[in-house]
Every structure is written in C-alpha cells, then in structure tokens.
Coordinates of C-alpha atoms in Angstrom, one line a residue:
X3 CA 0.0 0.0 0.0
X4 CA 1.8 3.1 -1.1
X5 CA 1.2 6.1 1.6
X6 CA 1.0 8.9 -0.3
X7 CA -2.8 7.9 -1.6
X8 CA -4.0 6.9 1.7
X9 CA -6.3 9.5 3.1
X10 CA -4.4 11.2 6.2
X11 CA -8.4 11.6 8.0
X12 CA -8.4 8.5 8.8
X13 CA -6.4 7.9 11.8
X14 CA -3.0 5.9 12.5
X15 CA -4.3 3.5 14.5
X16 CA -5.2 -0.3 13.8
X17 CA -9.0 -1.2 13.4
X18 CA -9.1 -5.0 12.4
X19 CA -8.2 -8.2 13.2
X20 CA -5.6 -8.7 9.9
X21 CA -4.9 -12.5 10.7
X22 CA -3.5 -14.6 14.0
X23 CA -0.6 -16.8 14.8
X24 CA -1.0 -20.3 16.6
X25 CA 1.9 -21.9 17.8
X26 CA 1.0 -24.2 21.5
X27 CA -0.4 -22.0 24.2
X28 CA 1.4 -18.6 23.8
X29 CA 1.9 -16.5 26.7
X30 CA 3.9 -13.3 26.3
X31 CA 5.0 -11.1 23.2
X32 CA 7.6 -8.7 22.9
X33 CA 8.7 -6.6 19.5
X34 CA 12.3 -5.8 19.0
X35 CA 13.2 -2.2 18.1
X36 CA 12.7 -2.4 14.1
X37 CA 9.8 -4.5 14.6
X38 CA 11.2 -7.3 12.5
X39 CA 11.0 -9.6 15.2
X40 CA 7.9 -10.9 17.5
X41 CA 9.1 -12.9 20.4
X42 CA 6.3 -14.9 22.3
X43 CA 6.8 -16.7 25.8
X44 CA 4.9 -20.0 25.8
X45 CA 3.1 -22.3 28.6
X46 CA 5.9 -25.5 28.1
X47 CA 8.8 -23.0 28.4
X48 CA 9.6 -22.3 25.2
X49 CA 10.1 -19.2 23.6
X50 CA 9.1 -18.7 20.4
X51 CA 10.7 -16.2 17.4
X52 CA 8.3 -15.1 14.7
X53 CA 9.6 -13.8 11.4
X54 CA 7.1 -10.3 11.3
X55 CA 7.5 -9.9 7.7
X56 CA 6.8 -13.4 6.6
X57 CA 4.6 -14.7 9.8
X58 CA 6.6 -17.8 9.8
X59 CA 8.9 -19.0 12.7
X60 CA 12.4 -18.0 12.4
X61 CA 14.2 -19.6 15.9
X62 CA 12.8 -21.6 19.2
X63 CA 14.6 -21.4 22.2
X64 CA 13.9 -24.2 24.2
X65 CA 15.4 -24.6 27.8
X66 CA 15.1 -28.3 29.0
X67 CA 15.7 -27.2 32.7
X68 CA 12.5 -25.1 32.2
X69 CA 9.0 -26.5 31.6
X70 CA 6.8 -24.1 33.5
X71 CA 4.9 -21.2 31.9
X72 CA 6.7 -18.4 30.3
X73 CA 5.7 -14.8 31.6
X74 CA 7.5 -12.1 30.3
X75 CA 10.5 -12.0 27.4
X76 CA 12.7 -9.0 26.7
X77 CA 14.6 -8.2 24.0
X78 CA 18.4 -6.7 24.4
X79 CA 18.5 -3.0 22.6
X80 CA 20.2 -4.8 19.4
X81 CA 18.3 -7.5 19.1
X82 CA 21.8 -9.8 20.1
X83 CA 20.0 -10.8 23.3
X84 CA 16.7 -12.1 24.8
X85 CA 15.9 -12.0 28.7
X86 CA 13.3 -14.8 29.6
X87 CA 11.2 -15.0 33.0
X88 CA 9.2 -18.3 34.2
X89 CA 6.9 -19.4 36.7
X90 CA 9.3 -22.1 37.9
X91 CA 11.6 -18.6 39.6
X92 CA 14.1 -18.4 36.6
X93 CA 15.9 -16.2 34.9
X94 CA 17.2 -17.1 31.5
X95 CA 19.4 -14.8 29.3
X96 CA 19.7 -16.6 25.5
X97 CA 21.9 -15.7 22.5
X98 CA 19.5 -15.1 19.7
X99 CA 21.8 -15.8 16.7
X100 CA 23.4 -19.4 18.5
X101 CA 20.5 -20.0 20.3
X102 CA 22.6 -20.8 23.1
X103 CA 22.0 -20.2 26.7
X104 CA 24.2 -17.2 28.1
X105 CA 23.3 -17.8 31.9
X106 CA 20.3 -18.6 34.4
X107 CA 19.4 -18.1 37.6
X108 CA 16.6 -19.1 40.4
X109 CA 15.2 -15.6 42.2
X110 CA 13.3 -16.7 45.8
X111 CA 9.6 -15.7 44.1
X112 CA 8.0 -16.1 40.8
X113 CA 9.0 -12.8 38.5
X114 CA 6.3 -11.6 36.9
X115 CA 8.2 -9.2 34.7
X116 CA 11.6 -9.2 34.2
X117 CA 13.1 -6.5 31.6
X118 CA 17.3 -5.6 30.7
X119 CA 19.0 -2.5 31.4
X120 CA 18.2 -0.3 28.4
X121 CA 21.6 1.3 27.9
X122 CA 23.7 -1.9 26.7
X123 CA 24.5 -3.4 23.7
X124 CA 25.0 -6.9 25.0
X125 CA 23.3 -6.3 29.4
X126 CA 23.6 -9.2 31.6
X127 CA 22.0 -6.4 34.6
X128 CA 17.9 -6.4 34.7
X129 CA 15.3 -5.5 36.5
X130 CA 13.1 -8.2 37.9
X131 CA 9.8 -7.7 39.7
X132 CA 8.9 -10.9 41.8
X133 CA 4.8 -11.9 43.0
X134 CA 5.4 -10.7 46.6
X135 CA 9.0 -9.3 47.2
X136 CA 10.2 -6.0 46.4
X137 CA 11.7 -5.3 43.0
X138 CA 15.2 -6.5 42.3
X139 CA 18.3 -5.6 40.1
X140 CA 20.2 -9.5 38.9
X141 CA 23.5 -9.8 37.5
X142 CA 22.9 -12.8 35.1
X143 CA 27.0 -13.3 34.5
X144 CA 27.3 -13.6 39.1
X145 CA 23.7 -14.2 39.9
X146 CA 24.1 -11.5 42.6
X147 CA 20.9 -9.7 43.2
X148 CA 20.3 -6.0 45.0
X149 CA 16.6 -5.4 46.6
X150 CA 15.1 -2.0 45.6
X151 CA 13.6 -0.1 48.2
X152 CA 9.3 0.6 48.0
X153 CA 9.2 2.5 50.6
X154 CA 11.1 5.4 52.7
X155 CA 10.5 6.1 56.5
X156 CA 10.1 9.1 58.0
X157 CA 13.4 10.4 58.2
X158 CA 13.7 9.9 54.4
X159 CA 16.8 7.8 54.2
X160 CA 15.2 5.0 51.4
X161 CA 14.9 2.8 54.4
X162 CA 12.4 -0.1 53.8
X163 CA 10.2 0.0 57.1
X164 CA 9.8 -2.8 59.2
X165 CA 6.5 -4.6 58.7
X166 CA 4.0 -6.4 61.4
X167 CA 2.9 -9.1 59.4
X168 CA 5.4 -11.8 57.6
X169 CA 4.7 -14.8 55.7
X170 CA 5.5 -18.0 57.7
X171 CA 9.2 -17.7 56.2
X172 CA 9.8 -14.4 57.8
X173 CA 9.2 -12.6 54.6
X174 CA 7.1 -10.0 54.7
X175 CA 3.7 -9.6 52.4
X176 CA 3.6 -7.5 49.2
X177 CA 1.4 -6.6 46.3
X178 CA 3.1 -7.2 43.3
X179 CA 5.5 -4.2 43.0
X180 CA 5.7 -2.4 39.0
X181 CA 8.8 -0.6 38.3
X182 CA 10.8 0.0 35.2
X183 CA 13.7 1.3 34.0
X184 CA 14.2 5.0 31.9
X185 CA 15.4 5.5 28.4
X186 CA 19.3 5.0 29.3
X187 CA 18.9 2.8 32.6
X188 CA 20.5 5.4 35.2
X189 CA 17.3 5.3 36.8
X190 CA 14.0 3.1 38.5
X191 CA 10.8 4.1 38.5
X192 CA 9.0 2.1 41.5
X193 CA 5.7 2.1 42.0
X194 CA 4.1 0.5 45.2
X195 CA 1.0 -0.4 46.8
X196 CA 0.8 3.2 48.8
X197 CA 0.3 4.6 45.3
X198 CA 3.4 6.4 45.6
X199 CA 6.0 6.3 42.5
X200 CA 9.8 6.5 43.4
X201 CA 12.7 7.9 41.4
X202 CA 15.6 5.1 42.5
X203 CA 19.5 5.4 42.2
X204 CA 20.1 1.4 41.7
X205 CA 23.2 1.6 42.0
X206 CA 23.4 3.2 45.0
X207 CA 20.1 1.7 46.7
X208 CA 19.3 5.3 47.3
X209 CA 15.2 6.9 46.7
X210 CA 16.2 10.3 44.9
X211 CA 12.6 11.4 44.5
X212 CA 8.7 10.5 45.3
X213 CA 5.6 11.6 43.8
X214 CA 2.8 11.2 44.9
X215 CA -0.3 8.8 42.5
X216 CA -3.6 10.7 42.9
X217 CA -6.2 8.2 44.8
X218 CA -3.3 6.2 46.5
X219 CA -4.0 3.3 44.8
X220 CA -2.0 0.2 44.0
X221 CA 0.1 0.5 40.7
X222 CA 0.3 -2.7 38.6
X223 CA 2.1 -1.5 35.2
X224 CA 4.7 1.3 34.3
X225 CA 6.5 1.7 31.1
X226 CA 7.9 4.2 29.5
X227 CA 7.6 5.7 25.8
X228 CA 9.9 5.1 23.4
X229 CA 11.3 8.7 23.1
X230 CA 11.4 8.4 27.3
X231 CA 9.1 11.5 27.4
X232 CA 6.5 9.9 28.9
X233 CA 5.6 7.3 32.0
X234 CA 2.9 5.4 31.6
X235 CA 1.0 4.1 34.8
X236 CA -1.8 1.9 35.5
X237 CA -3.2 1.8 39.3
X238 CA -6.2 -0.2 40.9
X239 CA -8.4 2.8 40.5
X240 CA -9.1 2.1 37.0
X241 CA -7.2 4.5 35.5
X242 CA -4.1 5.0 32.9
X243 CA -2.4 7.8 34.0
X244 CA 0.2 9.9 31.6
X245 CA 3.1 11.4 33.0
X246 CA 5.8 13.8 31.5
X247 CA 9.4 13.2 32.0
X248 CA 11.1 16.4 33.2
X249 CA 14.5 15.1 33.4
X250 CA 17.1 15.3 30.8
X251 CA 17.1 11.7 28.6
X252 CA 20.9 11.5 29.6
X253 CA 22.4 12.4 32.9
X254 CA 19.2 12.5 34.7
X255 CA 20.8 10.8 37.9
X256 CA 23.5 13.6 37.7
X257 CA 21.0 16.1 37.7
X258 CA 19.0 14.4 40.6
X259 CA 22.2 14.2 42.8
X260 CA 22.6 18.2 41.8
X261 CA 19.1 18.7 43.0
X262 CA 19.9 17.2 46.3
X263 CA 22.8 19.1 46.9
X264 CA 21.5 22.3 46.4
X265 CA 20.6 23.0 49.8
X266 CA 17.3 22.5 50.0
X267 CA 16.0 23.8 53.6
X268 CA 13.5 21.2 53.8
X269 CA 14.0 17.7 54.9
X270 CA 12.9 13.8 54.9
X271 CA 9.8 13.1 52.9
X272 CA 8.9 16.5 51.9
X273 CA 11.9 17.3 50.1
X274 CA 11.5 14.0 48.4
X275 CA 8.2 15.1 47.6
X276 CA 9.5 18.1 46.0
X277 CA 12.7 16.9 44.3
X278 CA 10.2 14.4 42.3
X279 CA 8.1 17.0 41.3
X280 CA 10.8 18.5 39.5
X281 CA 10.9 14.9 37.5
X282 CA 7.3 13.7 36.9
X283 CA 4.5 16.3 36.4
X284 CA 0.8 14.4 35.6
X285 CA -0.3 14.5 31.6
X286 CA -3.0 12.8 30.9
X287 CA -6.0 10.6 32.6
X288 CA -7.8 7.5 30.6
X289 CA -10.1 5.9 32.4
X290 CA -13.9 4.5 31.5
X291 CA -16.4 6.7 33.0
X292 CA -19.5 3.8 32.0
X293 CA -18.0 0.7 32.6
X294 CA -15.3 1.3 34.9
X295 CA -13.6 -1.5 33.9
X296 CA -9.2 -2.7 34.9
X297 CA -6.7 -2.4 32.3
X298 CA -4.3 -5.0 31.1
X299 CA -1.2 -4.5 29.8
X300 CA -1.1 -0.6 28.6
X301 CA 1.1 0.7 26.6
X302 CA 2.1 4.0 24.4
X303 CA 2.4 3.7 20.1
X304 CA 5.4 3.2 18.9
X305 CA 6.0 7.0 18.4
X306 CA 4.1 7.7 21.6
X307 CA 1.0 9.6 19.8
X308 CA -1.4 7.0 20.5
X309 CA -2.0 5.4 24.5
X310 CA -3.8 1.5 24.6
X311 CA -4.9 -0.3 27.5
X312 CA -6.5 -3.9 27.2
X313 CA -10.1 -4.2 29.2
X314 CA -9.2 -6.6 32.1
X315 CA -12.6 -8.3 32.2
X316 CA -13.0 -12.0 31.4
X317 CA -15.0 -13.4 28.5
X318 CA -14.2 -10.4 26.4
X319 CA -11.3 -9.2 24.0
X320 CA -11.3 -5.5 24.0
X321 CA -8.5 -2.7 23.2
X322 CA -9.3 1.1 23.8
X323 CA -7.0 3.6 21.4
X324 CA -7.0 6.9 23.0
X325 CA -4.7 10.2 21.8
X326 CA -2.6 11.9 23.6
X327 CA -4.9 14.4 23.7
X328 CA -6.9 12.2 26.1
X329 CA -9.8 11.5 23.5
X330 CA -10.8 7.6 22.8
X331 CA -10.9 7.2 19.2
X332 CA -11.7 3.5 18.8
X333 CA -12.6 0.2 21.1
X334 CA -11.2 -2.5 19.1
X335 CA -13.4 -6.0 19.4
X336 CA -11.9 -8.9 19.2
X337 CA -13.4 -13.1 19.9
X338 CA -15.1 -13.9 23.2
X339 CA -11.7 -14.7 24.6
X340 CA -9.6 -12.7 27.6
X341 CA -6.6 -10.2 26.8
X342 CA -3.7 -11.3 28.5
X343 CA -1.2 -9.2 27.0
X344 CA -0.5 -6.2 24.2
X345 CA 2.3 -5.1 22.1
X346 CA 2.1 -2.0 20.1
X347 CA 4.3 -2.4 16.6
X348 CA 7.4 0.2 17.1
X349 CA 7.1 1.0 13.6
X350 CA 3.6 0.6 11.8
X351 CA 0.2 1.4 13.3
X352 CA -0.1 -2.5 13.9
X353 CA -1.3 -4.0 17.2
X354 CA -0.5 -8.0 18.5
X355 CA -2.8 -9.3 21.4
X356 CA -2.5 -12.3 23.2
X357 CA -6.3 -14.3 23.9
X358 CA -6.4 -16.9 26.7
X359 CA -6.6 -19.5 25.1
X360 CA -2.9 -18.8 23.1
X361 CA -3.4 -17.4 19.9
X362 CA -1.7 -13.8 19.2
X363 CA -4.2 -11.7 16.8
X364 CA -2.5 -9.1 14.8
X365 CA -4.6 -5.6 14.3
X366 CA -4.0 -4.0 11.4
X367 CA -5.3 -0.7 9.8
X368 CA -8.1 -1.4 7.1
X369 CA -6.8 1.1 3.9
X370 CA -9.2 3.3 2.1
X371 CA -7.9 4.8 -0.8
X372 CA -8.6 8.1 -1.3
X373 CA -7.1 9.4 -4.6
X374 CA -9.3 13.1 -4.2
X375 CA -7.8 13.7 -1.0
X376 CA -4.4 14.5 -2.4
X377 CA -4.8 15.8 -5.9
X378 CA -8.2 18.4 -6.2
X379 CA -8.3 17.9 -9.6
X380 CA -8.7 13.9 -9.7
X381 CA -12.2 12.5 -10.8
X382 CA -13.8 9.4 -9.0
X383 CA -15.5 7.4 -11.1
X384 CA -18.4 5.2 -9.7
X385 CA -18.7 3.6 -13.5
X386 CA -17.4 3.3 -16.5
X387 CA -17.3 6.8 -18.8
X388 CA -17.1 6.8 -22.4
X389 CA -14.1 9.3 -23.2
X390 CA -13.8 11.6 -26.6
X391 CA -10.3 12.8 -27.3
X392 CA -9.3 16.0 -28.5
X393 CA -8.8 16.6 -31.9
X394 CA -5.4 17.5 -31.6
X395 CA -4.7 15.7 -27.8
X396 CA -2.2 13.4 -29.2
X397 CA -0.5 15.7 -32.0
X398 CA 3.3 15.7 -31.8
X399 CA 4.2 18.9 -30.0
X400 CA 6.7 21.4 -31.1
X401 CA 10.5 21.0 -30.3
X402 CA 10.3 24.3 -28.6
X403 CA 7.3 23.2 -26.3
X404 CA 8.7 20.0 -24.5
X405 CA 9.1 20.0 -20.9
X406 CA 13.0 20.6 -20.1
X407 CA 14.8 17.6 -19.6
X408 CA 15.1 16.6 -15.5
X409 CA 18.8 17.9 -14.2
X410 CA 19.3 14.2 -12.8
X411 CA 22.2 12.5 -13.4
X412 CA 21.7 9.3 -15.5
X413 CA 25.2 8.1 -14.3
X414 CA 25.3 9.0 -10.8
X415 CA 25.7 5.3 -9.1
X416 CA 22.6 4.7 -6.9
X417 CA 23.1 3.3 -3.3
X418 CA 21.2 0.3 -2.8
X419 CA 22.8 -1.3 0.1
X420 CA 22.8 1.9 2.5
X421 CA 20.2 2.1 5.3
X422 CA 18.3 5.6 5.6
X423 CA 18.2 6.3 9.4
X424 CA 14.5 6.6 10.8
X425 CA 13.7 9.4 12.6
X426 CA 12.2 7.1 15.3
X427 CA 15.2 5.0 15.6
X428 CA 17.6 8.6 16.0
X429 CA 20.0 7.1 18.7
X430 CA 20.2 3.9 17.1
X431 CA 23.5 3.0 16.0
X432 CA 24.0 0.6 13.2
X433 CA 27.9 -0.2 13.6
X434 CA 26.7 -2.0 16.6
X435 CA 25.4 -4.8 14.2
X436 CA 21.7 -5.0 15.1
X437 CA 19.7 -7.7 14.4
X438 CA 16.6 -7.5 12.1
X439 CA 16.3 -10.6 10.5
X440 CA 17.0 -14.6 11.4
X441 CA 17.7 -16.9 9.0
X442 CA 14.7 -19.1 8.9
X443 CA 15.5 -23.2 9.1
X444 CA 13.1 -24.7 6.3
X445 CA 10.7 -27.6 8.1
X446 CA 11.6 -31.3 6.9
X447 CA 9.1 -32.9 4.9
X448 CA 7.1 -35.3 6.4
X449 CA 7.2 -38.8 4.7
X450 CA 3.6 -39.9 3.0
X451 CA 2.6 -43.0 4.7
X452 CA 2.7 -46.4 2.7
X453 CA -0.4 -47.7 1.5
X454 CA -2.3 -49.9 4.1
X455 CA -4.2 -52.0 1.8
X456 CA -0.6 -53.6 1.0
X457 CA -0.4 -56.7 3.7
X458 CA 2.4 -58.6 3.0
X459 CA 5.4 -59.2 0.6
X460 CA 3.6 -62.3 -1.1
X461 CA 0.6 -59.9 -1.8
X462 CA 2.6 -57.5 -2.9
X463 CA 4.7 -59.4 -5.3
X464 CA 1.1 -61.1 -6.8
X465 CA 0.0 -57.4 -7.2
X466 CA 3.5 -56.5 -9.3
X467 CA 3.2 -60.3 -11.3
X468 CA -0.6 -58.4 -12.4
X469 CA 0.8 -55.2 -13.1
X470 CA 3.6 -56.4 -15.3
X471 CA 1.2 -59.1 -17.0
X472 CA -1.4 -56.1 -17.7
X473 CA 1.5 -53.8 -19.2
X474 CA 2.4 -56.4 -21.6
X475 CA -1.0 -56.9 -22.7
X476 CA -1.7 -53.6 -23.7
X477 CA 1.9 -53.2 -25.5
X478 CA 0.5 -56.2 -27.5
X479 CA -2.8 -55.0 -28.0
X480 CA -1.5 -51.6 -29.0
X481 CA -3.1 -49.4 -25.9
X482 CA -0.4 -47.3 -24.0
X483 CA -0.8 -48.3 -20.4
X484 CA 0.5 -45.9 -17.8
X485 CA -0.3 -47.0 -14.5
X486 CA -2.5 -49.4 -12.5
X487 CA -4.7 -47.4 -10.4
X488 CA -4.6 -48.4 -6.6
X489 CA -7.2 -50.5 -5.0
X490 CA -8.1 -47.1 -3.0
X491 CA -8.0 -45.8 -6.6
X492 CA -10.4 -48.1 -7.9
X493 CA -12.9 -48.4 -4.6
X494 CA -13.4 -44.5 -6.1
X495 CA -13.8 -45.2 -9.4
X496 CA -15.9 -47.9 -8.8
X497 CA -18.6 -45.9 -6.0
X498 CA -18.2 -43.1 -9.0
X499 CA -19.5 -45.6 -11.7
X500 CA -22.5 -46.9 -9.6
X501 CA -23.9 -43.6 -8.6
X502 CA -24.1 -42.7 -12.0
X503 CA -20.8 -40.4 -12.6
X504 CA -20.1 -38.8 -15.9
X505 CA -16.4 -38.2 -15.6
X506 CA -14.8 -38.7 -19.2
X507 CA -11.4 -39.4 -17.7
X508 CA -11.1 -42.5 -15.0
X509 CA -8.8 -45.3 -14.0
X510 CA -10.1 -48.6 -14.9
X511 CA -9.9 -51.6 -12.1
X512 CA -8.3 -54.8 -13.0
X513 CA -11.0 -56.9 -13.6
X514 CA -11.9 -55.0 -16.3
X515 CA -9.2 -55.0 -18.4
X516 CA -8.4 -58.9 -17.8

C-alpha cells in the first residue's frame, strides 16, 4: 500500500483483526526495536521467534531445565539478546543468533516481569519484579541480586520500614510491585502499593525522589515511551495515567544528585516530595467513566501519539486507542476470549494481542484509498465513462514546447545497500550490528505414509506379477498403459460408476481390463 494515496483523515491507528498466529499455548510477546522480530513466551517453556514480515517461525529457544509457563520475554537494545522469566523462579538470558543459553538463575519468588538495562548493547544487569517481594536488580554473569527499596521512612533515608505481618518464612507480604527502568537505565521508576511512585538510584540503593499517585491506589504496570518523554502508569483505581518526564534523557541521575545538593531547607519526605516534582509532572488521565472496567497491559504507540490499554474483564477481548490528547478514538473487538497481553508495533500502526486461550491476533489498519484527497483535480468514477479525445490531444508537440529535460544524473551510481536512518530510531547506532532478520531453518518434509491395503510381501509381489502381465497386454494390444490405479483408486472409481458419474477421464480396475 503506497502512503502517499492513503487518506491522512483517517487515523494511525489499527482497526481490524488482519490474521492470528498459533503456535501451542502462547503466553507473552515482545517486539524488537525495528519491529522485525515478534518474540512470544509459551506455557511448556519455550520461547518462540516469529519472522514479522513473513509470519513464519524463524528460531525456538527451548530450555530443558524449564518446563513451567513463560511470563514475560525481553529483548536486548540490538536484538543480540533475549531475557526470559518463568513461573518455575528463573531467569534465563539466551543468544539469539546461537540460540545458546548465556546464563540462568533461580530468584526466591515467581518474576512476573523481568526487563534488561536499556543502555547496553549486549546487558547481563535487569530488573526483575517478583509476585510478593520487592523489585530487584540480577546480575545474570554472578547471579548477585540488590533489593530496591518501596518505601522510605520518616526520616527519608530510602529505608524499607519494618513490617508487622510476615509470611510463615519471615518474609514479609507484598502486592506485586511495578517498576521500570528510563530511556538510558541510570534510573528506576517504583511504583508500590501506597500509590506512591519513586525515582531510585540502583546503584546506590538510594530513593532520589517521590511523587505522589492521585487516589493512593495500588500501581500494577509502568512503562515508558519510546522517546522516554513519557511514563505510563496503570493503578487499581481504573485508571491509565500519563506522566511527562522532566529530566534530561541523559544524565538524569546527575541532575538528581545536583538537585539534592543544592541545599534544599526542607528535609525527609517533603523534600523527596518536592525533588520528584521537579521529575514527573501528571499529563494525561484515561479511564472508562460507563464501565469502569481494569486495564491489562497498557502501553504507548510506537512513536508515543497513540496510549492503549486492554479491558481486564473476562470473556471479552477488548482494546481502547486513546490520543494523547486524552480523547478515545476507537474500542477495538476482538473473539469472546480474555486479553492477557499487548504489544504496540514500534514501527507501523499494527497492534498483536494475546487471547487466553494462546493465539496472538494481529490488528491491522483497514486502507481506504482516497485518490481526491491528495490531488483536487482527480475525478472518481463510480462507473465506467465513455471518453472523446481532443482533436489534436495526441499531436506531436513542437520541439520548442517540451518539458526541459530533469537535471538528474543518469550516471550517478545509486546506493542500494545503504540504510536511511529513521527518525524514530535517531539514537540507534548501526555499527553496533543490530539484528533485524533470522535466517529461517526450512521444516523437513514429512514422509507420506505407505499404502495400508498392501499386507504382506507375497501380496505385494502377486500385485506387481498383475501389473507387469497387464503392461504387456496392452503393448501387444496396442493401448499405451501408464499405471495401475490403486485399490483405494479403484474403490473411487468404482462408488463413482454406480452412482451414476459422468467423468470422461477415470482409471479402470483390474477386472476390467483382464
């Protein structure tokens, strides 16, 4: 579909389901940064690489210490890398091109969502968030983990506060905990279950910031945009909340430790307080004012215009496309089958969801054409026209009246293995050898199964005796003879005859010809 004719009224956003991809009980989907790549957890433990372009399975990286469901994957920033979190506690880091396993490691609770420091070609640091601890940063290469804080005490030293009641282990209880990282990683954004969001130094294990969530309610998701303007948040209120990014995309933890050393008369939670609201300052609000339903698995487009959130309520399969404006411009509807997860295409206004029941549906824009829209002068026909030239409409025209000639160069060599850089992908860097495309291993045929009415060898061997006797018959009686059909063959031919068929072309049986 060439873009120029498309009608620019009519929204860049997806409206139908364009076709689904099966493949066992699929879990989890993640895009790599071109959008070549689709990359789907499963339920055995398998993670499965879809070719985009072709819809055809390039790779599947399969773990034989890991058979329990799949429920989050990550892709490195290069594509080099892919993070993997299961339900069995494991972490699993894989090379994409050797489909090797780089390292793995067992965290104390299930991690729902596990995603890999942003700011690396080739990370082995990410950002787990477990089912009831506290958000955690894992080496992959040592296996050493560092427990982010959720909380801060009075006093405001990022000290986790002791809590009355603990699990029969000692641990104590927890909602599940969001947190992300920001565009370049020197940051974590923690949200908690006091509906509170907190700007962490991870290195350090130091809160730099805190703002406060309007409603104080429990926040379940947080991602960023791509650009890393933006912070996404969804909270147990039932809303999506849009928030902009006041930092600086690079050297934002400088400029945090600048802001705490300037002096700031205040103290403790307060001057947390008002050191975050020099980072975060609230956007946007989407929420359902009728239904009032939970969101699943928000996220922004992949040039941040666009905000979707997935309706959290069983039996249905439902995406809402607002703008950043705040209006909602579509509710998507999909089969009688719950959302589980949603992945906005980085590139093309495409959008993959993942039903309950495994499948991943692909929503794709439905193209009008709209030829008008673009040139005023350009006549839409509902019918055929009869058309009567001009007398002189196809007269040669005078040498003096030709159109100059175009100042092109005609020998000017043309670059056809360069790459144009994308305006979305700006801090991408191509010498770093990103990955776009996997070759794809071609599936072996699968051998046709012999013939069943054959028995034995003796039956066989009577059946070739016939043939060969047959064949010689017709050479004698001057008939060319090119195959016996099969009995399967002639049990057809033979139902086909007695109900009357009128093919002119058939295989006769045996008995016939003998």
């Amino acid at each position: 579909m060439n873009a120029p004719i498309i009608d620019p009224l009519q929204g860049d956003f997806p409206e139908v389901i364009e076709e689904y991809l099966e493949h066992g009980v699929m879990k989890c989907i993640a895009f790599n940064r071109r959008g070549t790549l689709l990359a789907a957890g499963c339920s055995d433990g398998s993670c499965v690489i879809w070719d985009f372009e072709t819809r055809g399975i390039a790779k599947e990286l399969r773990d034989k210490d890991c058979v329990a469901a799949i429920t989050s994957v990550c892709w490195s920033k290069y594509g080099h890398r892919i993070l993997v979190s299961s339900a069995d506690k494991s972490l699993t880091l894989w090379d994409v091109v050797k489909e090797e396993r780089i390292a793995r490691t067992t965290l104390p609770q299930t991690p729902l969502q596990a995603r890999l420091h942003p700011g690396s070609s080739t990370p082995s640091i990410c950002l787990a968030c477990p089912f009831s601890s506290a958000p955690m940063i894992v080496d992959m290469n040592t296996g050493n983990t560092t427990v982010l804080p959720v909380s801060i005490s009075d006093t405001g030293n990022g000290v986790v506060p002791p809590s009355r009641n603990r699990f029969s282990d000692g641990s104590a209880p927890f909602s599940p905990t969001a947190a992300c990282f920001n565009k370049y990683g020197d940051l974590v954004y923690v949200g908690n279950s006091k509906g509170e969001l907190l700007i962490v130094d991870h290195k350090n294990v130091l809160i730099c910031g805190i703002v406060p969530v309007p409603g104080n309610a429990v926040i379940k998701n947080m991602v960023f945009s791509r650009n890393g303007q933006y912070l996404l948040t969804n909270s147990n209120d039932r809303t999506i909340r849009i928030y902009e990014n006041l930092l600086p995309l690079k050297g934002g933890l400088k400029f945090l430790e600048e802001s705490n050393h300037a002096g700031d008369e205040q103290d403790g939670f307060e001057k947390l307080k008002a050191v975050g609201s020099r980072c975060l300052a609230l956007f946007r609000e989407f929420q359902d004012s009728i239904t009032k339903v939970h969101w699943k698995a928000p996220c922004f487009s992949g040039d941040g215009e666009w905000v979707i959130g997935g309706s959290a309520s069983k039996g249905e399969h439902k995406i809402y496309i607002w703008d950043k404006a705040g209006h909602l411009v579509k509710i998507l509807e999909g089969p009688k089958e719950a959302l589980i997860d949603l992945a906005w295409h980085p590139v093309h206004p495409i959008v993959v969801s993942v039903s309950l029941t495994g499948l991943v549906y692909i929503w794709a824009k439905d193209y009008t054409e709209n030829w008008s829209a673009f040139a005023p002068d350009f006549k839409e026909l509902e019918e055929n026209e009869e058309y009567v030239e001009r007398e002189d409409e196809f007269d040669l025209m005078p040498e003096t009246e030709k159109v100059k000639e175009s100042d092109v160069d005609e020998d000017e060599e043309i670059d056809i293995m360069g790459v144009e850089k994308d305006s979305a992908f700006s801090d991408s860097d191509m010498s770093q050898g990103e990955i776009c495309f996997l070759p794809a291993d071609p599936s072996p045929d699968v051998p046709e199964p012999q013939d069943k009415f054959v028995g034995s060898n003796s039956k066989q061997g009577d059946s070739n005796q016939s043939v060969s006797a047959l064949s010689e018959e017709a050479g004698q009686s001057g008939r060319l003879t090119s195959h016996i059909s099969t009995p399967l063959e002639a049990m057809d031919n033979s139902a086909a005859e007695d109900n009357g068929g009128t093919s002119s072309r058939r295989n006769r049986r045996a008995s016939e010809v003998m």
